[in-house]
Short mmCIF file of C-alpha atoms in Angstrom, two decimals:
data_model
loop_
_atom_site.label_atom_id
_atom_site.label_comp_id
_atom_site.label_asym_id
_atom_site.label_seq_id
_atom_site.Cartn_x
_atom_site.Cartn_y
_atom_site.Cartn_z
CA LYS A 1 40.46 22.74 -12.48
CA LYS A 2 38.92 24.22 -15.62
CA LYS A 3 39.08 22.11 -18.73
CA LYS A 4 40.65 23.69 -21.83
CA LYS A 5 38.37 23.83 -24.85
CA LYS A 6 39.58 22.01 -27.87
CA ASN A 7 40.08 24.15 -30.99
CA ASN A 8 38.13 22.34 -33.74
CA MET A 9 38.84 25.03 -36.42
CA ALA A 10 40.65 24.01 -39.58
CA PRO A 11 44.27 25.22 -39.91
CA LYS A 12 44.75 28.38 -41.93
CA LYS A 13 46.00 27.98 -45.49
CA SER A 14 49.34 29.56 -46.17
CA THR A 15 49.31 32.36 -48.76
CA LYS A 16 52.79 31.52 -49.98
CA LYS A 17 52.80 29.85 -53.37
CA PRO A 18 54.87 26.73 -53.67
CA VAL A 19 58.00 27.32 -55.69
CA LYS A 20 58.12 25.05 -58.73
CA SER A 21 61.44 23.56 -59.44
CA THR A 22 62.42 24.32 -63.05
CA PRO A 23 64.35 21.51 -64.69
CA LYS A 24 67.74 22.54 -65.93
CA VAL A 25 67.97 22.57 -69.75
CA SER A 26 71.31 21.67 -71.17
CA LYS A 27 72.54 24.34 -73.61
CA ASP A 28 73.13 23.23 -77.18
CA PRO A 29 76.59 24.35 -78.28
CA VAL A 30 75.70 24.00 -81.97
CA PHE A 31 72.59 26.21 -81.83
CA PRO A 32 73.09 28.67 -78.95
CA SER A 33 70.04 30.72 -77.99
CA ARG A 34 70.22 34.34 -79.04
CA PRO A 35 67.39 36.25 -77.37
CA ARG A 36 66.05 39.11 -79.45
CA SER A 37 67.00 42.58 -78.28
CA THR A 38 64.11 45.10 -78.28
CA ARG A 39 66.29 48.02 -77.26
CA ILE A 40 67.37 50.88 -79.53
CA GLY A 41 68.82 49.50 -82.73
CA GLY A 42 67.72 45.94 -82.03
CA ASP A 43 64.91 46.03 -84.60
CA ILE A 44 67.03 47.19 -87.55
CA ARG A 45 66.96 44.65 -90.39
CA PRO A 46 70.27 42.99 -91.29
CA GLN A 47 72.25 44.43 -94.12
CA GLY A 48 72.32 42.72 -97.49
CA ARG A 49 68.72 41.39 -97.51
CA ASP A 50 66.34 42.79 -100.11
CA LEU A 51 62.86 42.68 -98.57
CA SER A 52 61.14 44.83 -101.22
CA ARG A 53 59.11 41.82 -102.43
CA PHE A 54 57.46 41.59 -99.00
CA VAL A 55 56.65 45.29 -98.70
CA LYS A 56 53.00 46.30 -98.96
CA TRP A 57 53.39 49.17 -101.39
CA PRO A 58 50.88 52.03 -101.60
CA ARG A 59 47.92 51.56 -103.92
CA TYR A 60 49.13 54.06 -106.53
CA VAL A 61 52.51 52.28 -106.75
CA ARG A 62 50.80 48.91 -107.27
CA LEU A 63 48.52 50.36 -109.93
CA GLN A 64 51.31 51.97 -111.96
CA ARG A 65 53.37 48.77 -111.83
CA GLN A 66 50.40 46.65 -112.92
CA ARG A 67 49.64 49.13 -115.70
CA SER A 68 53.21 48.91 -117.04
CA ILE A 69 53.01 45.09 -117.06
CA LEU A 70 49.64 45.17 -118.85
CA TYR A 71 51.04 47.49 -121.52
CA GLN A 72 53.73 44.83 -122.16
CA ARG A 73 51.42 41.82 -122.23
CA LEU A 74 48.36 43.11 -124.09
CA LYS A 75 48.23 44.40 -127.65
CA VAL A 76 48.37 48.19 -127.43
CA PRO A 77 46.90 50.22 -130.33
CA PRO A 78 49.14 52.71 -132.15
CA GLN A 79 47.32 55.75 -130.77
CA ILE A 80 48.42 54.77 -127.24
CA ASN A 81 51.69 53.09 -128.17
CA GLN A 82 53.02 56.30 -129.74
CA PHE A 83 53.48 57.75 -126.23
CA THR A 84 56.29 55.25 -125.60
CA ASN A 85 58.39 56.96 -128.35
CA THR A 86 59.82 59.83 -126.33
CA LEU A 87 62.68 62.19 -127.12
CA SER A 88 66.21 61.01 -126.52
CA LYS A 89 68.25 62.43 -123.64
CA ASN A 90 70.21 64.91 -125.80
CA GLU A 91 67.13 66.07 -127.72
CA ALA A 92 65.17 66.57 -124.49
CA ALA A 93 68.08 68.52 -122.98
CA SER A 94 68.12 70.93 -125.93
CA LEU A 95 64.32 71.32 -125.78
CA PHE A 96 64.23 72.09 -122.06
CA LYS A 97 67.20 74.43 -122.41
CA LEU A 98 65.18 76.49 -124.89
CA LEU A 99 61.96 76.36 -122.86
CA ASN A 100 63.78 77.30 -119.68
CA ASN A 101 64.48 80.77 -121.16
CA TYR A 102 60.74 81.46 -121.44
CA ARG A 103 59.43 80.21 -118.13
CA PRO A 104 56.30 82.04 -116.92
CA LEU A 105 56.46 84.23 -113.86
CA THR A 106 55.75 82.87 -110.39
CA ALA A 107 52.79 84.14 -108.35
CA ALA A 108 55.10 86.38 -106.26
CA ALA A 109 56.78 87.79 -109.37
CA ARG A 110 53.39 88.55 -110.97
CA LYS A 111 52.28 90.34 -107.81
CA GLN A 112 55.48 92.40 -107.74
CA LYS A 113 55.07 93.24 -111.45
CA ALA A 114 51.51 94.44 -110.84
CA LYS A 115 52.73 96.68 -107.98
CA GLU A 116 55.47 98.17 -110.18
CA ALA A 117 52.98 98.81 -112.98
CA ALA A 118 50.56 100.52 -110.56
CA ALA A 119 53.41 102.67 -109.14
CA ALA A 120 54.54 103.61 -112.65
CA LYS A 121 50.99 104.58 -113.59
CA ALA A 122 50.67 106.71 -110.45
CA ASN A 123 53.96 108.47 -111.21
CA LYS A 124 53.02 108.76 -114.91
CA THR A 125 56.16 106.93 -116.01
CA ALA A 126 56.65 104.06 -118.40
CA ALA A 127 55.89 100.63 -116.89
CA PRO A 128 58.73 98.06 -116.98
CA LYS A 129 58.42 95.75 -119.99
CA GLY A 130 58.12 92.04 -119.43
CA THR A 131 59.11 89.15 -121.68
CA GLU A 132 57.21 89.05 -124.95
CA PHE A 133 57.08 85.23 -125.19
CA GLN A 134 56.31 82.74 -122.45
CA VAL A 135 55.68 79.01 -122.21
CA LYS A 136 51.94 78.34 -122.34
CA PHE A 137 50.44 75.48 -120.31
CA GLY A 138 47.05 74.07 -119.57
CA LEU A 139 45.23 71.58 -121.80
CA LYS A 140 42.43 73.89 -122.90
CA HIS A 141 44.76 76.82 -123.53
CA VAL A 142 47.21 74.79 -125.60
CA THR A 143 44.34 73.17 -127.55
CA THR A 144 43.07 76.65 -128.49
CA LEU A 145 46.57 77.69 -129.59
CA VAL A 146 46.89 74.59 -131.75
CA GLU A 147 43.47 75.09 -133.32
CA GLU A 148 44.33 78.70 -134.15
CA LYS A 149 47.81 77.62 -135.42
CA LYS A 150 49.53 80.03 -133.01
CA ALA A 151 51.67 77.37 -131.33
CA LYS A 152 55.14 76.95 -132.82
CA LEU A 153 56.03 73.81 -130.86
CA VAL A 154 53.99 71.58 -128.51
CA ALA A 155 55.48 69.21 -125.89
CA ILE A 156 53.22 66.41 -124.60
CA ALA A 157 53.99 64.36 -121.50
CA CYS A 158 54.26 60.60 -121.97
CA ASP A 159 52.78 59.56 -118.60
CA VAL A 160 49.48 61.44 -118.43
CA ASP A 161 46.88 59.52 -116.44
CA PRO A 162 44.24 58.91 -117.72
CA ILE A 163 45.79 58.79 -121.19
CA GLU A 164 42.45 59.80 -122.76
CA LEU A 165 43.19 63.41 -121.78
CA VAL A 166 45.87 63.76 -124.44
CA VAL A 167 45.43 60.75 -126.73
CA TRP A 168 43.74 62.88 -129.39
CA LEU A 169 46.24 65.77 -129.27
CA PRO A 170 48.88 64.28 -131.65
CA ALA A 171 46.17 63.82 -134.32
CA LEU A 172 45.07 67.43 -133.89
CA CYS A 173 48.66 68.66 -134.21
CA ARG A 174 49.13 66.63 -137.42
CA LYS A 175 45.92 68.01 -138.87
CA MET A 176 46.82 71.62 -138.02
CA GLU A 177 50.48 71.04 -139.06
CA VAL A 178 51.79 72.13 -135.68
CA PRO A 179 55.10 70.45 -134.67
CA PHE A 180 54.83 68.36 -131.51
CA VAL A 181 57.08 66.11 -129.45
CA ILE A 182 56.48 63.57 -126.67
CA VAL A 183 58.75 63.97 -123.64
CA LYS A 184 59.40 62.50 -120.23
CA ASP A 185 57.56 63.39 -118.12
CA LYS A 186 54.65 65.40 -116.67
CA ALA A 187 56.59 66.27 -113.49
CA ARG A 188 59.43 67.78 -115.54
CA LEU A 189 56.97 69.85 -117.58
CA GLY A 190 55.25 70.91 -114.37
CA ALA A 191 58.51 72.13 -112.83
CA LEU A 192 59.03 74.21 -115.98
CA VAL A 193 55.84 76.19 -115.34
CA HIS A 194 55.94 76.21 -111.50
CA GLN A 195 53.33 73.45 -111.11
CA LYS A 196 53.43 69.93 -109.71
CA THR A 197 52.62 68.39 -113.08
CA ALA A 198 51.69 69.58 -116.57
CA ALA A 199 50.20 67.40 -119.30
CA VAL A 200 51.20 69.66 -122.17
CA VAL A 201 53.10 72.90 -122.79
CA ALA A 202 53.51 75.04 -125.90
CA ILE A 203 55.53 78.00 -127.09
CA THR A 204 54.17 80.64 -129.45
CA GLY A 205 57.44 82.34 -130.39
CA VAL A 206 61.05 83.05 -129.37
CA ASP A 207 63.55 85.89 -129.54
CA LYS A 208 65.84 86.29 -132.51
CA SER A 209 68.73 84.74 -130.63
CA ASP A 210 66.79 81.47 -130.18
CA GLU A 211 65.23 81.21 -133.62
CA LYS A 212 67.87 78.78 -134.90
CA ALA A 213 67.39 76.44 -131.91
CA LEU A 214 63.62 76.52 -132.42
CA SER A 215 63.94 75.77 -136.15
CA ASN A 216 66.17 72.76 -135.38
CA LEU A 217 63.66 71.44 -132.87
CA THR A 218 60.68 71.94 -135.19
CA SER A 219 62.40 70.18 -138.06
CA MET A 220 63.27 67.29 -135.75
CA ALA A 221 59.65 67.16 -134.48
CA LEU A 222 58.24 67.11 -138.01
CA GLU A 223 60.57 64.28 -139.02
CA SER A 224 60.17 62.14 -135.91
CA TYR A 225 56.51 62.69 -135.06
CA ASN A 226 54.35 64.66 -137.50
CA ASN A 227 55.53 63.03 -140.73
CA ASN A 228 56.48 59.66 -139.24
CA VAL A 229 54.13 57.03 -140.69
CA ASP A 230 55.47 54.10 -138.68
CA ILE A 231 54.60 55.71 -135.35
CA VAL A 232 50.89 55.80 -136.39
CA ARG A 233 50.83 52.19 -137.60
CA LYS A 234 53.02 50.33 -135.13
CA TRP A 235 51.20 48.30 -132.46
CA GLY A 236 52.74 47.75 -129.04
CA GLY A 237 52.69 45.06 -126.39
CA GLY A 238 52.59 41.31 -127.02
CA VAL A 239 55.68 40.68 -124.88
CA MET A 240 55.29 37.56 -122.76
CA GLY A 241 56.68 37.06 -119.28
CA LEU A 242 59.80 35.02 -118.43
CA LYS A 243 57.80 32.07 -117.05
CA THR A 244 55.63 31.85 -120.15
CA ILE A 245 58.66 32.05 -122.48
CA ALA A 246 60.40 29.26 -120.52
CA LYS A 247 57.24 27.12 -120.60
CA LEU A 248 56.86 27.53 -124.37
CA ASP A 249 60.54 26.73 -124.96
CA LYS A 250 60.21 23.58 -122.91
CA ARG A 251 57.08 22.53 -124.81
CA ALA A 252 58.79 23.17 -128.16
CA LYS A 253 61.75 21.03 -127.11
CA GLN A 254 59.41 18.19 -126.08
CA VAL A 255 57.66 18.35 -129.48
CA GLU A 256 61.01 18.27 -131.28
CA ALA A 257 62.18 15.31 -129.18
CA GLU A 258 58.97 13.36 -129.89
CA ALA A 259 59.25 14.11 -133.65
CA ALA A 260 62.87 12.91 -133.66
CA LYS A 261 61.91 9.75 -131.74
CA LEU A 262 59.06 9.01 -134.18
CA ALA A 263 61.33 9.53 -137.16
CA LYS A 264 63.94 7.23 -135.65
CA SER A 265 61.37 4.48 -135.03
CA LYS A 266 60.23 4.68 -138.65
CA GLY A 267 63.82 4.47 -139.81
CA LEU A 268 63.83 7.81 -141.53
#
């Protein structure tokens, strides 16, 4: 009989991973687990929480907020502080109501007007007349009108950045005796002349029907801005923050308490 050979090979390892027994965790009834839902609508923040403090705002927003705080804290010279004295709501409404009647033409309207003028010239007929007076805009253009004393009223935006672009214009208007006002804001002036923003606008004349409104505005501008001495002398800023005010109040109370204690010890 043949002898069977012994198999000396090691037993094959099983590929099946051993299943680990997970210990059962007792659920806490006081603090039940609420797994976060990542489905549609699960990442919407709860209502009633103001998270604006934790938002990383764009750089231009941070800069304009820091600038407004600095204008409150630091001492601001009168030449810059005068731009905080803007027209009231009613006065600005009457000003823009007048200027709205003399808005310049849009690019499409100018193109159409040029076509009509060319057609009238070809047909040897009279060209259609446009408006005699229009709102003038552009810093160089308005400066020239002020220097030549052609401007009847000048409106300057209060939020021009950098402020050095228009900081000298009120002094020029006073010297040339041209009425000027400071209004909010450059976007509103820009919308008036079909632009995004406008630093300054001016008007050189109005129709007879609007002469009374213009005279009222110019007299108001002369009284509030041109001939106003306080607006040229008044400094701005110097307003401390809430934390600093509270700290100084606390310090003053401590000094008063110590003085009262000292007086009591001396028998005064």
